[in-house]
Coordinates of C-alpha atoms in Angstrom, one line a residue:
M166 CA -24.7 2.0 -15.3
T167 CA -21.8 1.3 -12.8
K168 CA -21.7 2.9 -9.4
F169 CA -18.6 3.1 -7.3
N170 CA -17.1 5.1 -4.4
V171 CA -13.6 6.5 -4.3
L172 CA -11.8 8.2 -1.4
T173 CA -11.7 11.9 -1.9
S174 CA -8.0 11.9 -1.0
D175 CA -7.3 9.2 -3.6
L176 CA -9.1 11.1 -6.4
K177 CA -7.2 14.3 -5.5
Y178 CA -3.9 12.4 -5.5
I179 CA -4.7 10.8 -8.9
M180 CA -5.4 14.1 -10.5
S181 CA -2.4 15.9 -9.0
A182 CA 0.1 13.0 -9.7
L183 CA -1.0 12.3 -13.2
R184 CA -1.7 15.8 -14.5
P185 CA 2.0 16.5 -15.4
A186 CA 2.1 13.4 -17.7
V187 CA -1.1 14.2 -19.6
S188 CA -0.1 15.2 -23.1
K189 CA -0.4 18.8 -24.1
T190 CA 1.2 18.5 -27.5
D191 CA 0.9 14.8 -28.6
C192 CA -0.9 14.3 -31.9
R193 CA -2.8 11.4 -30.4
P194 CA -5.9 12.9 -28.8
V195 CA -6.3 9.9 -26.5
H196 CA -3.2 11.0 -24.6
E197 CA -5.0 14.1 -23.5
Y198 CA -6.8 11.9 -21.0
I199 CA -6.2 9.8 -17.9
K200 CA -7.0 6.2 -18.5
F201 CA -8.9 4.6 -15.6
E202 CA -9.1 0.8 -15.4
C203 CA -10.9 -1.1 -12.6
T204 CA -10.6 -4.8 -11.7
D205 CA -11.5 -6.4 -8.4
N206 CA -12.1 -3.0 -6.7
S207 CA -8.6 -1.8 -7.7
L208 CA -8.6 1.3 -9.8
L209 CA -5.5 1.8 -11.9
A210 CA -5.0 5.3 -13.4
Y211 CA -2.4 6.1 -16.2
A212 CA -1.3 9.2 -18.0
L213 CA 1.4 9.6 -20.7
D214 CA 2.7 12.2 -23.0
G215 CA 5.1 10.2 -25.1
Y216 CA 8.1 10.7 -22.9
R217 CA 6.8 9.6 -19.5
L218 CA 4.1 7.4 -18.0
H219 CA 2.7 8.1 -14.6
S220 CA 0.6 5.4 -12.8
V221 CA -1.4 5.4 -9.6
T222 CA -3.5 2.7 -8.0
A223 CA -6.4 3.3 -5.6
H224 CA -9.1 1.2 -4.0
V225 CA -12.7 1.7 -5.0
D226 CA -15.9 0.2 -3.7
V227 CA -18.0 -0.9 -6.7
T228 CA -21.6 -0.8 -5.3
D229 CA -23.6 -1.6 -8.4
G230 CA -23.1 -2.7 -12.0
E231 CA -20.0 -4.0 -13.8
K232 CA -17.1 -4.9 -11.5
A233 CA -14.5 -4.3 -14.3
F234 CA -14.6 -1.2 -16.3
C235 CA -12.3 1.2 -18.2
F236 CA -12.7 4.8 -19.3
L237 CA -10.8 8.0 -20.3
L238 CA -11.3 11.3 -18.4
K239 CA -9.6 14.6 -18.7
P240 CA -7.9 15.8 -15.5
F241 CA -9.9 18.2 -13.4
A242 CA -9.6 20.1 -10.2
V243 CA -11.4 18.2 -7.4
P244 CA -13.7 20.7 -5.6
K245 CA -13.6 21.0 -1.8
T246 CA -15.9 18.6 0.0
D247 CA -16.4 17.4 3.5
S248 CA -17.1 13.9 2.4
E249 CA -14.5 11.2 3.0
F250 CA -15.5 9.4 -0.2
I251 CA -17.1 10.4 -3.5
P252 CA -19.9 8.4 -5.0
C253 CA -19.5 8.1 -8.8
E254 CA -21.9 6.9 -11.5
L255 CA -20.3 5.7 -14.8
S256 CA -22.4 5.4 -18.0
E257 CA -21.2 4.6 -21.5
K258 CA -20.5 8.3 -22.4
E259 CA -20.1 10.2 -19.1
I260 CA -19.2 10.0 -15.4
M261 CA -20.9 11.9 -12.6
F262 CA -19.1 12.7 -9.3
N263 CA -21.2 13.6 -6.3
F264 CA -19.2 16.0 -4.2
G265 CA -22.1 16.5 -1.7
E266 CA -23.2 20.0 -2.3
Q267 CA -22.5 19.7 -6.1
K268 CA -22.7 17.0 -8.7
I269 CA -20.4 17.3 -11.7
T270 CA -20.7 15.3 -14.9
F271 CA -17.9 14.9 -17.4
K272 CA -18.0 13.5 -20.9
L273 CA -15.7 10.5 -21.3
G274 CA -13.0 10.4 -24.0
A275 CA -13.3 8.1 -27.0
G276 CA -10.8 5.5 -28.1
V277 CA -9.9 3.9 -24.8
E278 CA -8.8 0.8 -26.8
S279 CA -6.1 2.9 -28.6
F280 CA -4.5 4.1 -25.3
I281 CA -1.1 2.5 -24.9
D282 CA -1.0 -0.9 -23.2
V283 CA 1.0 -0.2 -20.1
K284 CA 2.1 -3.8 -19.7
E285 CA 3.8 -3.6 -23.1
V286 CA 6.0 -0.6 -22.1
M287 CA 7.1 -2.1 -18.8
P288 CA 10.7 -3.4 -18.7
K289 CA 10.7 -7.2 -19.3
T290 CA 14.4 -7.8 -18.4
P291 CA 15.2 -8.9 -14.8
Q292 CA 15.7 -6.1 -12.3
V293 CA 19.4 -5.6 -11.7
F294 CA 19.0 -3.7 -8.4
K295 CA 16.7 -1.5 -6.6
I296 CA 17.7 1.9 -5.2
G297 CA 15.8 4.3 -3.0
F298 CA 16.0 8.1 -2.9
N299 CA 14.4 10.9 -0.9
P300 CA 12.1 12.3 -3.7
Q301 CA 12.7 15.9 -2.7
F302 CA 16.5 15.6 -2.9
L303 CA 16.3 13.9 -6.3
A304 CA 13.9 16.6 -7.6
D305 CA 16.0 19.4 -6.3
A306 CA 19.1 18.0 -8.0
A307 CA 17.3 17.6 -11.3
K308 CA 15.8 21.1 -11.2
S309 CA 19.1 22.7 -10.4
L310 CA 20.5 21.2 -13.6
Q311 CA 18.0 22.9 -15.8
T312 CA 19.4 25.3 -18.4
K313 CA 18.0 27.7 -21.0
N314 CA 18.2 24.8 -23.4
C315 CA 16.6 22.3 -21.1
L316 CA 14.4 20.9 -23.9
K317 CA 17.5 20.1 -26.0
D318 CA 19.6 18.8 -23.2
S319 CA 19.3 15.5 -21.4
L320 CA 19.6 14.8 -17.7
V321 CA 22.0 11.9 -17.2
M322 CA 21.8 9.7 -14.1
E323 CA 24.5 7.3 -13.3
F324 CA 23.9 4.5 -10.9
Y325 CA 26.7 2.4 -9.4
G326 CA 24.8 0.1 -6.9
P327 CA 21.9 0.0 -4.6
L328 CA 23.7 1.7 -1.7
S329 CA 26.0 4.0 -3.8
P330 CA 25.3 7.6 -4.5
A331 CA 23.8 8.5 -7.9
K332 CA 25.4 11.1 -10.1
L333 CA 23.2 13.5 -12.1
Y334 CA 24.5 15.9 -14.7
N335 CA 23.5 17.8 -17.8
S336 CA 24.4 16.0 -21.1
R337 CA 26.3 19.1 -22.3
N338 CA 28.4 19.7 -19.2
K339 CA 29.5 16.6 -17.3
S340 CA 31.6 18.7 -14.9
D341 CA 28.4 20.4 -13.5
F342 CA 27.0 17.5 -11.5
R343 CA 25.0 16.6 -8.5
I344 CA 25.4 13.7 -6.1
V345 CA 22.3 12.3 -4.3
L346 CA 22.8 9.7 -1.6
P347 CA 20.4 6.8 -1.5
V348 CA 18.2 5.8 1.4
R349 CA 17.9 2.3 2.7
L350 CA 14.7 0.5 1.6
K351 CA 12.6 -1.4 4.0
E352 CA 12.4 -5.0 2.9
E353 CA 9.2 -5.8 0.9
N354 CA 7.0 -8.7 1.8

């Protein structure tokens, strides 16, 4: 049995950020789960539905047992708790979350080894440039381009440089477009 603690805010963020990418229609049952992978107190969580892959990293404090572990878990609503962190107990077939007033146990998904290898789908060509956007402005532009046939249409994004605006349009109507201005990125270490 492995015991670890995760911040309540991190667990809530993982569930809310990854839930949209959990497959609802994929014929591979393994994609109905979030994959959790822990190494050196770093918890990586992934979800994919065949068209998108979402990834979140959070810190965990492994208090007992294996320092490296991997499991599949269906997304769930994190109950309200006053605790800053959530103690977790992971066994071979289930995981128990201690939310203070209540403990909830979930059955783990089978087939973690058949979940896609995230490293294999990451781009391997050199990065050409990096561009930053206000996420709300980008989301608003994309949402406003949705049509009745949004499942048949594609959203096209054209990038011209790291400090140039991006152009978004529907693949069926290039004259109906949105321009989103980039934001300057702080230099990374």
